[in-house]
Amino acid sequence: MSLVITPLVAADIAEVAALARVVWQATYPGIISQAQIDHMLGDRYGRARVANELATPGIWWDVARVDGVLVGFAASLTTLRQGEMKLDKLYVDPAQQRQGIGGALIDTVVARARDVVGCSTLILAVNKQNSRAITAYDKYGFSVRESVRVDIGNGFVMDDFIMARTL
Ligand SMILES: CC(C)(COP(=O)(O)OP(=O)(O)OC[C@H]1O[C@@H](n2cnc3c(N)ncnc32)[C@H](O)[C@@H]1OP(=O)(O)O)[C@@H](O)C(=O)NCCC(=O)NCCS
């Protein structure tokens, strides 16, 4: 498998949004409502929103391709806490999971956070019912730091664990 990870460019935004929908529909039904899936996808993957993030210092998007085909992506951002980076998104095509692509994306985020930005901690939020992802994050060296319920408006709530890994 020839896996290549590069920064997201504006021309890839629609492709990433389409992959996000495929992964979310394979992951979140039964965990959150379809209305919340649609709301969150619309909010987070719109062209203007992602393009704005690409132009914002302290936010990074990375895409993973195998033989040129998009198979996953990650987004990360600095938080208000000194020395802390947040892995904000990590999604791999369901047909391509368990081949190390998620691990390779995390390695990319970790290397940048630690060696370029100088962070000492990488955190993330994961739905408490997303047990596969929690298992993966355990494997990647994260552990649960706190439990949160965040009201994101429109009657929707994110019921998450915050997990953290020392870099
Ligand atoms: C979590 C995720 C990003 C991991 O990516 P990946 O490319 O599969 O990761 P890796 O190949 O490095 O595998 C890491 C571990 O994830 C777990 N895992 C991944 N896919 C799994 C599946 N379909 N069933 C069970 N465990 C799975 C396993 O523990 C795996 O380790 P193992 O294969 O040694 O047992 C990917 O499964 C994914 O996109 N899931 C759906 C979206 C999601 O929940 N994202 C996280 C949001 S916070």
Coordinates of C-alpha atoms and ligand atoms in Angstrom, one line a residue:
M1 CA 0.0 0.0 0.0
S2 CA 1.5 3.4 -1.0
L3 CA 0.0 5.7 1.6
V4 CA 0.7 9.5 1.2
I5 CA -0.3 12.1 3.7
T6 CA -0.3 15.7 2.6
P7 CA -1.9 19.0 3.7
L8 CA -5.5 19.5 2.5
V9 CA -5.8 22.1 -0.4
A10 CA -8.9 24.0 -1.3
A11 CA -9.5 21.9 -4.4
D12 CA -10.0 18.8 -2.2
I13 CA -12.7 20.2 0.1
A14 CA -15.7 18.7 -1.7
E15 CA -14.0 15.3 -1.9
V16 CA -13.3 15.5 1.9
A17 CA -16.8 16.5 2.7
A18 CA -18.1 13.6 0.6
L19 CA -15.9 11.1 2.4
A20 CA -16.9 12.6 5.8
R21 CA -20.5 11.8 5.0
V22 CA -19.7 8.2 4.1
V23 CA -17.7 7.7 7.3
W24 CA -20.3 9.5 9.5
Q25 CA -23.1 7.4 8.0
A26 CA -21.1 4.2 8.7
T27 CA -20.3 5.4 12.3
Y28 CA -22.9 7.5 14.0
P29 CA -26.4 6.1 13.3
G30 CA -27.5 4.6 16.6
I31 CA -25.1 6.9 18.5
I32 CA -26.6 10.3 17.5
S33 CA -29.7 11.1 15.5
Q34 CA -29.8 11.5 11.7
A35 CA -30.8 15.2 12.3
Q36 CA -27.7 15.7 14.4
I37 CA -25.5 14.0 11.8
D38 CA -26.8 16.2 9.0
H39 CA -26.5 19.3 11.2
M40 CA -22.9 18.6 12.2
L41 CA -21.8 17.6 8.7
G42 CA -23.3 20.8 7.3
D43 CA -21.7 22.9 10.0
R44 CA -18.2 21.4 9.8
Y45 CA -17.6 20.6 6.2
G46 CA -19.1 23.5 4.2
R47 CA -16.7 24.9 1.6
A48 CA -16.5 28.4 3.2
R49 CA -15.9 27.0 6.7
V50 CA -13.1 24.6 5.6
A51 CA -11.5 27.2 3.3
N52 CA -11.5 29.7 6.2
E53 CA -9.8 27.1 8.4
L54 CA -7.1 26.4 5.8
A55 CA -6.3 30.1 6.0
T56 CA -6.3 30.2 9.8
P57 CA -3.0 29.9 11.7
G58 CA -3.1 27.2 14.3
I59 CA -5.5 24.9 12.3
W60 CA -4.2 22.1 10.1
W61 CA -6.0 19.6 7.8
D62 CA -4.2 16.5 6.5
V63 CA -5.4 14.1 3.9
A64 CA -4.4 10.5 3.3
R65 CA -4.4 9.0 -0.2
V66 CA -3.6 5.5 -1.4
D67 CA -2.7 5.4 -5.1
G68 CA -4.2 8.9 -5.3
V69 CA -7.5 7.9 -3.9
L70 CA -8.7 9.8 -0.7
V71 CA -9.0 7.3 2.1
G72 CA -8.9 9.5 5.3
F73 CA -8.3 12.9 6.8
A74 CA -7.5 14.6 10.1
A75 CA -7.8 18.1 11.4
S76 CA -6.0 19.5 14.4
L77 CA -5.8 22.9 16.1
T78 CA -4.1 24.6 19.0
T79 CA -6.3 25.1 22.1
L80 CA -6.4 27.9 24.7
R81 CA -4.2 25.8 27.0
Q82 CA -0.5 26.5 26.5
G83 CA 1.3 23.5 25.0
E84 CA -1.9 21.7 24.0
M85 CA -3.0 20.6 20.5
K86 CA -6.5 19.1 19.8
L87 CA -7.1 16.3 17.3
D88 CA -10.4 17.7 16.1
K89 CA -11.2 15.2 13.3
L90 CA -10.0 11.8 12.4
Y91 CA -11.9 9.8 9.8
V92 CA -10.9 6.8 7.6
D93 CA -12.9 5.3 4.8
P94 CA -14.8 2.3 6.3
A95 CA -13.5 0.1 3.5
Q96 CA -9.9 1.0 4.4
Q97 CA -10.0 0.9 8.2
R98 CA -7.6 -1.3 10.3
Q99 CA -4.7 -0.9 7.9
G100 CA -2.9 1.7 9.9
I101 CA -4.2 4.8 8.0
G102 CA -5.6 6.3 11.2
G103 CA -2.4 5.6 13.0
A104 CA -0.4 7.3 10.2
L105 CA -2.6 10.4 10.3
I106 CA -2.1 10.6 14.1
D107 CA 1.6 10.2 13.7
T108 CA 1.6 13.2 11.3
V109 CA -0.4 15.3 13.8
V110 CA 1.8 14.2 16.7
A111 CA 5.0 15.0 14.8
R112 CA 3.8 18.5 13.9
A113 CA 2.4 19.2 17.4
R114 CA 5.5 18.1 19.2
D115 CA 8.3 19.0 16.8
V116 CA 7.0 22.1 15.0
V117 CA 4.6 23.7 17.4
G118 CA 6.3 22.5 20.6
C119 CA 3.2 21.0 22.2
S120 CA 3.4 18.5 25.1
T121 CA -0.2 17.2 25.0
L122 CA -2.6 16.1 22.3
I123 CA -6.3 15.9 23.3
L124 CA -9.4 14.9 21.5
A125 CA -13.2 14.5 22.1
V126 CA -14.9 11.2 21.3
N127 CA -18.5 10.2 21.7
K128 CA -18.8 8.0 24.8
Q129 CA -20.7 5.4 22.7
N130 CA -18.1 5.3 19.9
S131 CA -16.4 2.3 21.3
R132 CA -14.3 1.4 18.2
A133 CA -12.7 4.8 18.1
I134 CA -12.1 4.7 21.9
T135 CA -10.4 1.3 21.4
A136 CA -8.3 2.8 18.6
Y137 CA -7.3 5.9 20.8
D138 CA -6.4 3.5 23.7
K139 CA -4.1 1.8 21.2
Y140 CA -2.6 5.1 20.2
G141 CA -1.7 5.9 23.8
F142 CA -4.6 8.2 24.8
S143 CA -6.5 7.9 28.1
V144 CA -9.7 9.5 29.3
R145 CA -9.1 12.8 31.0
E146 CA -12.7 13.9 31.6
S147 CA -16.3 13.4 30.7
V148 CA -18.3 16.3 29.1
R149 CA -21.7 17.1 27.7
V150 CA -21.6 20.1 25.3
D151 CA -24.8 21.8 24.1
I152 CA -24.1 22.6 20.4
G153 CA -27.4 24.3 19.8
N154 CA -30.5 23.3 17.8
G155 CA -31.4 20.9 20.6
F156 CA -28.2 18.8 20.0
V157 CA -25.7 17.6 22.6
M158 CA -22.2 16.1 22.3
D159 CA -21.8 13.5 25.0
D160 CA -18.0 13.0 24.9
F161 CA -15.0 11.8 26.7
I162 CA -12.0 14.1 26.5
M163 CA -8.9 11.9 25.9
A164 CA -5.3 13.0 26.2
R165 CA -1.9 11.8 25.2
T166 CA 1.4 13.1 26.5
L167 CA 3.8 13.8 23.5
Ligands
LIG1 C1 -11.0 5.4 14.5 C2 -10.4 5.4 13.1 C3 -10.0 6.8 12.7 C4 -9.1 4.5 13.1 O1 -8.6 4.5 11.9 P1 -7.9 3.1 11.3 O2 -7.3 3.5 10.0 O3 -8.9 2.0 11.2 O4 -6.8 2.9 12.4 P2 -5.7 1.8 12.5 O5 -5.7 0.9 11.3 O6 -4.5 2.5 12.9 O7 -6.4 0.9 13.6 C5 -6.4 1.3 14.9 C6 -7.4 0.5 15.8 O8 -8.7 1.0 15.6 C7 -9.6 0.0 15.9 N1 -10.5 -0.2 14.8 C8 -10.5 0.5 13.6 N2 -11.5 0.0 12.9 C9 -12.2 -0.9 13.5 C10 -13.3 -1.7 13.2 N3 -14.0 -1.6 12.0 N4 -13.7 -2.6 14.2 C11 -13.1 -2.7 15.3 N5 -12.0 -2.0 15.7 C12 -11.6 -1.1 14.8 C13 -8.8 -1.3 16.3 O9 -8.5 -1.3 17.6 C14 -7.5 -1.0 15.5 O10 -6.4 -1.7 16.0 P3 -6.2 -3.2 15.5 O11 -6.5 -3.3 14.0 O12 -4.7 -3.4 15.8 O13 -7.1 -4.0 16.4 C15 -11.3 4.7 12.1 O14 -11.7 3.5 12.5 C16 -12.5 5.6 11.8 O15 -12.5 6.4 10.9 N6 -13.7 5.3 12.5 C17 -14.9 5.9 12.2 C18 -14.9 7.4 12.5 C19 -14.6 7.7 13.9 O16 -15.2 7.2 14.8 N7 -13.6 8.7 14.0 C20 -13.2 9.1 15.3 C21 -14.1 10.3 15.7 S1 -13.6 10.9 17.3

